[in-house]
Tab-separated table of C-alpha atoms and ligand atoms in Angstrom:
chain	number	residue	atom	x	y	z
K	1	MET	CA	106.512	72.567	72.520
K	2	VAL	CA	107.155	76.706	72.849
K	3	GLY	CA	110.904	76.578	72.481
K	4	VAL	CA	113.359	79.443	74.093
K	5	THR	CA	114.770	81.833	71.090
K	6	ASP	CA	117.303	83.768	71.076
K	7	LEU	CA	115.841	86.012	68.362
K	8	VAL	CA	113.195	86.432	66.094
K	9	VAL	CA	112.381	89.098	63.429
K	10	TYR	CA	109.058	89.090	62.465
K	11	ASP	CA	106.826	90.907	60.178
K	12	ILE	CA	109.776	91.181	57.039
K	13	ALA	CA	108.178	92.552	54.021
K	14	GLU	CA	110.532	90.058	51.915
K	15	LEU	CA	113.145	87.805	53.536
K	16	ALA	CA	116.443	86.717	51.018
K	17	VAL	CA	116.672	83.016	52.091
K	18	GLY	CA	119.715	81.942	49.422
K	19	PRO	CA	119.714	80.518	45.666
K	20	GLY	CA	116.333	78.860	44.778
K	21	THR	CA	115.689	75.845	42.339
K	22	ASP	CA	114.397	78.330	40.045
K	23	GLU	CA	115.825	81.498	40.372
K	24	PRO	CA	119.177	82.307	41.621
K	25	MET	CA	117.633	83.874	44.537
K	26	GLU	CA	114.654	82.631	46.720
K	27	THR	CA	112.522	85.185	48.627
K	28	ILE	CA	109.493	84.991	50.546
K	29	GLU	CA	107.313	87.768	51.335
K	30	ASN	CA	105.551	87.761	54.895
K	31	ALA	CA	108.308	86.412	56.947
K	32	ALA	CA	110.299	86.113	59.621
K	33	VAL	CA	113.656	83.983	61.046
K	34	ALA	CA	114.126	82.131	64.668
K	35	VAL	CA	117.498	82.413	65.969
K	36	GLU	CA	119.430	79.787	68.579
K	37	ASP	CA	122.446	79.822	69.838
K	38	GLY	CA	123.542	81.604	66.777
K	39	THR	CA	121.943	79.449	64.365
K	40	VAL	CA	119.211	79.941	62.205
K	41	VAL	CA	116.409	77.277	63.270
K	42	SER	CA	113.273	78.446	62.007
K	43	VAL	CA	112.649	80.701	58.242
K	44	GLY	CA	108.870	81.295	56.463
K	45	ASP	CA	106.358	82.579	56.765
K	46	THR	CA	105.013	84.842	60.167
K	47	ASP	CA	102.242	83.026	61.170
K	48	ASP	CA	104.153	79.719	60.564
K	49	VAL	CA	107.305	81.037	62.851
K	50	THR	CA	105.723	83.348	65.002
K	51	GLU	CA	103.699	80.336	65.641
K	52	GLU	CA	106.647	78.026	67.439
K	53	HIS	CA	108.774	81.434	68.698
K	54	PRO	CA	106.643	84.225	69.728
K	55	PRO	CA	108.057	87.280	69.354
K	56	SER	CA	106.989	87.374	73.143
K	57	ALA	CA	108.851	84.423	74.570
K	58	ALA	CA	112.085	85.446	72.905
K	59	ASP	CA	115.729	87.376	74.465
K	60	GLU	CA	115.279	89.753	71.267
K	61	ALA	CA	112.651	90.270	69.106
K	62	HIS	CA	112.416	92.867	66.009
K	63	ASP	CA	109.836	93.701	64.149
K	64	ALA	CA	111.022	94.373	60.523
K	65	ALA	CA	108.073	95.556	58.952
K	66	GLY	CA	108.391	96.988	55.547
K	67	ARG	CA	111.857	96.261	55.248
K	68	ALA	CA	114.117	93.902	53.201
K	69	VAL	CA	116.100	90.672	55.509
K	70	LEU	CA	119.684	89.037	53.567
K	71	PRO	CA	122.226	87.124	54.730
K	72	GLY	CA	124.904	88.989	55.817
K	73	PHE	CA	127.558	89.885	53.028
K	74	VAL	CA	130.904	87.922	52.852
K	75	ASP	CA	133.485	90.061	50.793
K	76	PRO	CA	136.031	87.749	49.390
K	77	HIS	CA	138.411	89.399	48.201
K	78	THR	CA	140.204	92.152	50.086
K	79	HIS	CA	143.959	93.368	51.004
K	80	ALA	CA	142.305	95.339	54.167
K	81	LEU	CA	145.062	95.918	56.320
K	82	PHE	CA	147.452	98.452	55.073
K	83	ALA	CA	149.427	101.260	56.151
K	84	GLY	CA	149.339	104.826	54.202
K	85	ASP	CA	147.892	107.005	52.328
K	86	ARG	CA	147.769	107.112	47.971
K	87	SER	CA	145.321	109.105	47.015
K	88	ASP	CA	147.375	110.933	45.016
K	89	GLU	CA	147.734	107.905	42.639
K	90	PHE	CA	143.929	108.159	42.336
K	91	GLU	CA	144.515	112.019	40.719
K	92	ALA	CA	148.220	110.290	39.014
K	93	LYS	CA	145.555	108.249	37.397
K	94	LEU	CA	142.730	110.350	36.743
K	95	ARG	CA	145.388	111.892	34.550
K	96	GLY	CA	145.510	109.148	32.450
K	97	LYS	CA	149.294	107.117	34.703
K	98	SER	CA	148.120	103.429	34.128
K	99	TYR	CA	148.778	101.359	37.668
K	100	GLN	CA	151.452	99.196	36.067
K	101	GLU	CA	153.464	102.938	35.298
K	102	ILE	CA	152.962	103.659	38.997
K	103	LEU	CA	153.975	99.803	40.024
K	104	SER	CA	157.417	99.972	38.374
K	105	GLY	CA	157.832	103.466	39.917
K	106	GLY	CA	158.126	102.296	42.775
K	107	GLY	CA	154.571	103.502	43.622
K	108	GLY	CA	151.490	101.132	44.333
K	109	ILE	CA	151.657	98.390	46.244
K	110	LEU	CA	155.580	98.851	46.738
K	111	ARG	CA	154.408	102.571	48.380
K	112	THR	CA	151.631	100.518	50.639
K	113	VAL	CA	154.972	98.216	51.199
K	114	ASP	CA	157.097	101.101	52.614
K	115	ALA	CA	153.405	102.605	55.092
K	116	VAL	CA	153.313	98.527	56.244
K	117	ARG	CA	156.578	97.649	57.430
K	118	THR	CA	157.374	100.664	59.972
K	119	ALA	CA	153.972	100.654	61.541
K	120	ASP	CA	153.916	98.462	64.539
K	121	GLU	CA	151.562	95.891	64.848
K	122	GLU	CA	149.492	98.271	67.570
K	123	THR	CA	148.336	100.081	64.740
K	124	LEU	CA	148.112	98.057	62.133
K	125	LEU	CA	145.421	96.687	64.083
K	126	ALA	CA	144.176	99.204	64.572
K	127	ASN	CA	143.619	100.410	60.773
K	128	LEU	CA	142.532	97.214	60.404
K	129	LEU	CA	139.658	96.892	63.021
K	130	SER	CA	138.374	100.763	61.689
K	131	GLN	CA	138.074	98.989	58.477
K	132	LEU	CA	135.934	96.344	59.700
K	133	ASP	CA	133.708	98.884	60.976
K	134	VAL	CA	132.896	100.614	58.185
K	135	MET	CA	132.770	97.473	56.429
K	136	LEU	CA	130.272	95.988	59.140
K	137	GLU	CA	128.096	99.350	58.729
K	138	HIS	CA	127.383	98.394	55.286
K	139	GLY	CA	126.063	94.919	55.888
K	140	THR	CA	129.255	92.940	55.418
K	141	THR	CA	129.549	89.770	58.056
K	142	THR	CA	132.428	87.951	57.036
K	143	VAL	CA	135.406	89.101	54.773
K	144	GLU	CA	138.938	87.641	53.797
K	145	VAL	CA	142.170	89.861	54.675
K	146	LYS	CA	145.562	89.179	52.617
K	147	SER	CA	148.914	90.108	53.767
K	148	GLY	CA	151.118	91.253	50.638
K	149	TYR	CA	152.291	94.216	51.922
K	150	GLY	CA	154.804	93.195	53.775
K	151	LEU	CA	156.842	91.400	50.816
K	152	ASP	CA	159.088	89.832	54.667
K	153	THR	CA	158.984	87.253	56.037
K	154	GLU	CA	159.010	89.558	59.639
K	155	THR	CA	156.436	91.733	57.504
K	156	GLU	CA	154.160	89.400	55.865
K	157	LEU	CA	153.435	87.163	59.375
K	158	ARG	CA	152.633	90.582	61.575
K	159	MET	CA	150.039	91.029	58.526
K	160	LEU	CA	148.777	87.936	59.527
K	161	ARG	CA	149.096	87.792	63.334
K	162	VAL	CA	146.888	91.559	62.987
K	163	ILE	CA	144.853	89.586	61.019
K	164	GLY	CA	143.631	86.692	63.353
K	165	ARG	CA	143.584	89.241	65.963
K	166	ALA	CA	141.438	91.480	64.580
K	167	ASP	CA	138.851	87.995	63.987
K	168	GLU	CA	139.060	86.797	67.662
K	169	GLN	CA	138.152	91.751	68.404
K	170	HIS	CA	135.979	92.312	65.365
K	171	PRO	CA	131.628	90.889	64.921
K	172	VAL	CA	133.072	90.223	61.544
K	173	ASP	CA	134.406	86.768	60.963
K	174	VAL	CA	138.110	87.496	59.455
K	175	VAL	CA	140.017	84.998	57.077
K	176	PRO	CA	143.343	85.120	56.424
K	177	THR	CA	144.911	84.724	53.201
K	178	PHE	CA	148.820	84.537	52.639
K	179	MET	CA	150.233	86.765	50.104
K	180	GLY	CA	153.439	87.733	50.086
K	181	ALA	CA	153.652	87.430	46.444
K	182	HIS	CA	151.719	89.582	45.762
K	183	ALA	CA	154.715	92.121	44.507
K	184	VAL	CA	159.173	91.618	44.204
K	185	PRO	CA	160.547	94.262	46.642
K	186	GLN	CA	162.819	96.763	45.524
K	187	GLY	CA	165.864	95.011	45.083
K	188	MET	CA	165.404	91.813	44.207
K	189	ASP	CA	164.369	89.995	41.088
K	190	THR	CA	161.758	87.789	40.922
K	191	ASP	CA	163.048	84.816	40.766
K	192	GLU	CA	165.543	85.412	43.570
K	193	TYR	CA	162.290	86.593	45.668
K	194	VAL	CA	160.172	83.443	44.580
K	195	ASP	CA	163.118	81.760	46.361
K	196	HIS	CA	162.315	83.590	49.649
K	197	VAL	CA	158.304	83.137	49.168
K	198	VAL	CA	158.935	79.203	48.504
K	199	GLU	CA	161.847	78.870	51.478
K	200	GLU	CA	161.236	81.235	54.334
K	201	GLN	CA	157.633	82.574	54.187
K	202	ILE	CA	155.674	79.840	52.816
K	203	PRO	CA	157.519	77.275	55.895
K	204	ALA	CA	156.959	80.241	58.337
K	205	VAL	CA	153.476	80.314	57.917
K	206	ALA	CA	152.869	77.356	58.248
K	207	GLU	CA	154.769	76.743	60.936
K	208	GLN	CA	152.135	79.340	62.578
K	209	GLY	CA	148.726	78.027	61.653
K	210	ILE	CA	148.508	81.769	60.951
K	211	ALA	CA	146.494	81.630	57.071
K	212	SER	CA	144.143	78.820	55.509
K	213	PHE	CA	145.136	80.859	51.761
K	214	CYS	CA	147.585	81.468	49.471
K	215	ASP	CA	147.368	83.274	47.113
K	216	VAL	CA	149.762	85.293	44.565
K	217	PHE	CA	149.489	88.391	41.704
K	218	CYS	CA	149.967	86.284	38.471
K	219	GLU	CA	150.025	88.802	36.374
K	220	GLU	CA	152.536	89.492	32.861
K	221	ASP	CA	155.660	91.691	34.765
K	222	VAL	CA	154.794	90.466	38.324
K	223	PHE	CA	155.030	86.586	38.325
K	224	SER	CA	154.968	84.275	35.277
K	225	VAL	CA	152.496	80.925	35.368
K	226	ALA	CA	155.967	79.172	36.274
K	227	GLN	CA	156.633	80.977	39.550
K	228	SER	CA	152.937	81.507	40.432
K	229	ARG	CA	152.787	77.482	39.872
K	230	ARG	CA	155.695	77.239	42.637
K	231	VAL	CA	154.330	79.607	45.380
K	232	LEU	CA	151.075	77.888	44.957
K	233	GLU	CA	152.142	74.016	44.736
K	234	THR	CA	154.658	75.321	47.870
K	235	GLY	CA	152.067	76.088	49.798
K	236	MET	CA	149.847	73.010	49.551
K	237	ALA	CA	152.620	70.935	49.757
K	238	HIS	CA	152.329	73.699	54.101
K	239	GLY	CA	148.613	72.574	53.655
K	240	LEU	CA	147.694	76.492	52.448
K	241	THR	CA	145.123	76.202	50.048
K	242	PRO	CA	145.101	77.597	46.874
K	243	LYS	CA	143.678	81.156	45.488
K	244	VAL	CA	144.729	83.068	41.864
K	245	HIS	CA	145.263	87.260	40.917
K	246	ALA	CA	144.302	85.849	37.351
K	247	GLU	CA	143.840	88.018	33.973
K	248	GLU	CA	143.278	91.090	35.687
K	249	LEU	CA	145.476	92.954	33.955
K	250	ALA	CA	146.828	90.308	30.900
K	251	HIS	CA	145.540	87.090	29.883
K	252	ILE	CA	148.651	84.670	31.016
K	253	GLY	CA	147.332	81.531	31.895
K	254	GLY	CA	146.622	82.625	35.165
K	255	THR	CA	142.768	81.063	34.926
K	256	GLN	CA	143.574	78.016	34.035
K	257	LEU	CA	146.498	77.495	36.479
K	258	ALA	CA	144.257	78.098	38.420
K	259	ALA	CA	141.849	75.295	37.513
K	260	GLU	CA	145.148	72.886	37.494
K	261	VAL	CA	145.916	73.501	40.901
K	262	GLY	CA	142.216	73.225	41.646
K	263	ALA	CA	142.025	76.270	43.744
K	264	THR	CA	139.206	77.844	45.468
K	265	SER	CA	138.354	81.064	43.885
K	266	ALA	CA	140.121	82.639	40.490
K	267	ASP	CA	139.729	85.944	40.696
K	268	HIS	CA	139.840	89.484	38.157
K	269	LEU	CA	139.621	87.255	35.297
K	270	LEU	CA	138.960	91.018	33.260
K	271	HIS	CA	140.772	88.301	30.177
K	272	SER	CA	139.750	85.528	30.606
K	273	THR	CA	138.598	83.496	27.175
K	274	GLU	CA	135.607	81.054	27.370
K	275	ASP	CA	138.511	78.071	27.284
K	276	ASP	CA	139.185	79.792	31.267
K	277	VAL	CA	136.045	79.748	32.175
K	278	ASP	CA	134.909	75.994	31.183
K	279	GLY	CA	138.324	75.028	32.839
K	280	LEU	CA	136.980	76.811	35.150
K	281	VAL	CA	133.798	76.042	35.977
K	282	GLU	CA	135.208	71.263	35.343
K	283	ALA	CA	137.885	72.541	38.430
K	284	GLY	CA	134.577	73.509	40.447
K	285	VAL	CA	136.749	76.812	41.067
K	286	VAL	CA	134.550	79.755	41.490
K	287	PRO	CA	135.197	82.887	39.721
K	288	VAL	CA	135.245	85.552	41.940
K	289	LEU	CA	134.751	89.475	39.916
K	290	LEU	CA	136.102	92.612	42.071
K	291	PRO	CA	134.094	95.059	40.082
K	292	GLY	CA	135.338	97.693	42.318
K	293	THR	CA	138.519	97.789	40.294
K	294	ALA	CA	138.207	98.056	36.743
K	295	PHE	CA	135.319	100.650	37.552
K	296	GLY	CA	138.841	102.445	39.548
K	297	LEU	CA	141.016	101.063	36.676
K	298	GLY	CA	139.356	102.222	33.635
K	299	ALA	CA	138.852	99.046	32.448
K	300	GLU	CA	136.961	97.236	30.614
K	301	TYR	CA	134.176	94.670	33.032
K	302	ALA	CA	134.831	90.885	33.061
K	303	ASP	CA	132.419	88.770	31.130
K	304	ALA	CA	129.931	87.795	33.993
K	305	GLY	CA	127.520	87.063	30.838
K	306	MET	CA	129.844	84.531	29.487
K	307	MET	CA	130.615	82.575	33.360
K	308	LEU	CA	127.026	82.893	33.909
K	309	ASP	CA	125.934	80.766	30.816
K	310	ARG	CA	128.101	78.452	31.529
K	311	ASP	CA	126.543	78.109	35.350
K	312	ALA	CA	129.504	79.372	36.498
K	313	PRO	CA	129.267	80.478	40.622
K	314	VAL	CA	130.195	84.022	40.053
K	315	ALA	CA	130.755	85.438	43.726
K	316	ILE	CA	131.892	89.151	43.637
K	317	ALA	CA	134.534	90.568	45.869
K	318	THR	CA	134.632	94.979	46.845
K	319	ASP	CA	139.132	94.499	46.347
K	320	PHE	CA	139.193	96.889	48.564
K	321	ASN	CA	142.719	98.212	49.838
K	322	PRO	CA	144.296	101.300	48.942
K	323	ASN	CA	144.120	100.593	44.850
K	324	CYS	CA	140.113	101.006	44.938
K	325	HIS	CA	138.673	102.796	48.442
K	326	SER	CA	135.501	100.655	48.520
K	327	HIS	CA	134.493	98.639	51.422
K	328	SER	CA	130.931	98.063	50.216
K	329	MET	CA	129.575	95.218	49.104
K	330	GLY	CA	126.524	97.732	48.242
K	331	PHE	CA	128.464	99.383	45.928
K	332	ALA	CA	130.160	96.681	44.165
K	333	GLN	CA	126.276	94.405	43.851
K	334	SER	CA	125.512	98.140	42.073
K	335	LEU	CA	128.705	98.464	39.123
K	336	ALA	CA	128.099	93.988	38.886
K	337	CYS	CA	124.646	95.061	37.944
K	338	VAL	CA	125.723	98.411	35.904
K	339	GLY	CA	128.546	97.160	34.145
K	340	MET	CA	128.724	94.220	33.651
K	341	GLY	CA	124.908	92.749	33.526
K	342	MET	CA	124.265	90.718	37.001
K	343	THR	CA	120.438	91.332	38.158
K	344	PRO	CA	120.489	91.627	41.441
K	345	ALA	CA	119.587	88.617	42.446
K	346	GLU	CA	122.462	87.108	40.732
K	347	ALA	CA	124.918	89.938	42.386
K	348	LEU	CA	122.747	88.699	45.818
K	349	LEU	CA	123.669	85.343	45.371
K	350	ALA	CA	127.894	86.027	44.052
K	351	SER	CA	127.915	87.999	47.709
K	352	THR	CA	126.765	86.215	49.538
K	353	HIS	CA	126.196	82.059	49.006
K	354	ASN	CA	128.817	82.305	46.433
K	355	ALA	CA	131.195	84.502	48.266
K	356	ALA	CA	130.888	81.851	50.755
K	357	GLU	CA	132.177	79.160	48.347
K	358	ALA	CA	134.873	81.676	47.184
K	359	LEU	CA	136.489	81.554	51.287
K	360	ASP	CA	135.564	77.126	51.217
K	361	LEU	CA	132.784	78.117	54.555
K	362	PRO	CA	130.944	75.435	55.274
K	363	ALA	CA	127.292	74.936	53.189
K	364	ARG	CA	124.709	76.858	53.700
K	365	HIS	CA	127.255	80.300	55.183
K	366	GLY	CA	126.054	83.331	53.222
K	367	THR	CA	122.321	81.818	53.426
K	368	LEU	CA	119.845	82.004	55.971
K	369	ARG	CA	118.749	78.390	55.916
K	370	GLU	CA	117.799	76.886	58.925
K	371	GLY	CA	120.856	75.920	60.351
K	372	ALA	CA	122.598	78.392	58.741
K	373	PRO	CA	124.944	80.859	60.912
K	374	ALA	CA	122.194	83.710	62.420
K	375	ASP	CA	124.475	86.649	60.206
K	376	LEU	CA	121.242	89.242	59.093
K	377	VAL	CA	121.315	91.959	57.652
K	378	VAL	CA	118.118	94.239	57.421
K	379	LEU	CA	117.451	97.295	55.402
K	380	ASP	CA	115.692	100.544	55.202
K	381	ALA	CA	114.971	99.588	52.426
K	382	PRO	CA	111.822	96.600	51.529
K	383	SER	CA	113.887	94.351	48.398
K	384	PHE	CA	117.558	93.119	48.258
K	385	VAL	CA	116.647	95.364	44.493
K	386	HIS	CA	118.082	98.425	46.804
K	387	VAL	CA	121.333	97.801	47.790
K	388	PRO	CA	121.954	98.021	43.969
K	389	TYR	CA	119.846	100.652	42.848
K	390	GLN	CA	120.075	102.859	45.393
K	391	TYR	CA	124.054	103.334	44.846
K	392	GLY	CA	126.192	105.559	46.495
K	393	VAL	CA	123.837	105.093	49.337
K	394	ASN	CA	124.302	102.470	51.950
K	395	VAL	CA	120.393	101.107	52.524
K	396	VAL	CA	122.009	98.850	55.874
K	397	GLU	CA	120.691	99.422	58.902
K	398	THR	CA	120.751	96.869	61.741
K	399	VAL	CA	123.130	93.514	60.982
K	400	TRP	CA	123.188	90.891	63.668
K	401	LYS	CA	126.186	88.118	63.165
K	402	ASP	CA	125.826	84.254	65.245
K	403	GLY	CA	122.705	86.429	66.439
K	404	GLU	CA	124.103	89.185	68.529
K	405	ARG	CA	123.349	92.826	67.400
K	406	VAL	CA	126.651	94.235	66.249
K	407	GLN	CA	125.142	97.046	64.592
K	408	GLY	CA	121.592	99.713	64.801
T	501	NIG	O1	143.551	92.797	44.224
T	501	NIG	N1	146.333	93.566	41.399
T	501	NIG	C1	146.541	93.073	43.242
T	501	NIG	N2	146.757	93.079	44.562
T	501	NIG	C2	145.440	93.954	44.038
T	501	NIG	C3	146.024	95.865	44.141
T	501	NIG	C4	146.673	95.935	45.516
T	501	NIG	C5	147.134	97.979	45.869
T	501	NIG	O2	147.169	98.120	44.235
T	501	NIG	O3	147.578	97.628	46.361
T	501	NIG	C6	144.256	93.613	42.837
T	501	NIG	O4	143.739	94.861	42.496
T	502	FE	FE1	143.675	91.676	45.018
């Protein structure tokens, strides 16, 4: 029987469907995909799919001749909601100033905190919506966005409200993470601020039900392992799932903490050891690598090869923030390949299926298998390899989100 189909994309030169049994990313040549009610209902050879779902009978038919189709990218770690400009810090870093020197001088995160505290809700919303536009142009259909530039209850709640409103208004799905423990505000001592986060901020966030995750910057001279554990355990007691910024600048034990509390992901991991990663794998924690951050800091990249050797489900993210100003998962894939030695297939898996796991999204998100959300990217190129291969170039041509054409 011929069903009513909302969308058929056919004659696809190469369709990346998701993780394969013997390869990181299974592909089908001369493929087609059919969509009903925002969900993929059929995937396979063009002749087979179009026999059941004829393009002529579909509401929308798209001839992708010569082009590759992939799942929309999932960017599982960003600080995309901010105000102000820190391009001068980019220049300072080029002249040799370190990230920590900038932060301890009241710059970095603290400077963005000043700008966000004085920005009203509508300005913040406009900022985030325009960032999401750029992400969507680059093929991202789901993104995690953290608070953490408020560092007081009122501004943290304002940020999370804005993240929720952006999710409602923009085609990109936005996953909200509370990160009150992102830095210690000026004039406060770290323990005093942790008291404030656990006693005031977390209960207020939980009461409003406006965050899914609770993240912490577990780092030398920021939040210790004990302080981070207190934040994450309080978050868990309030229904917030833990995530950890771990071993970005130094090795202090954040990866082990992530395993211990059963975090959904441990992120950065530039200084994580083999034992740390064994712990993550055992506890089912997704390692999220942020090669753009290492690139911008001039730091050594995380050891992705060591993690893949251990069958860790490595994900990558942009870490888009004022210190790492890239919206592009394609650029992250280029760096993952060139800087961290990942293959293009591993980098694509890390940007889709594994990134969805880093956000606890339901099974099949980040794939184009039957039952997956119809988040589709058509490239102006014949293979997914062109995403990392054409570095610095956006090869995304057309994007559908839940079966709706939203780009191109
Ligand atoms: O993931 N490391 C902490 N947070 C961000 C940077 C945020 C900023 O510098 O504004 C990160 O890299
Ligand atoms: Fe971050």
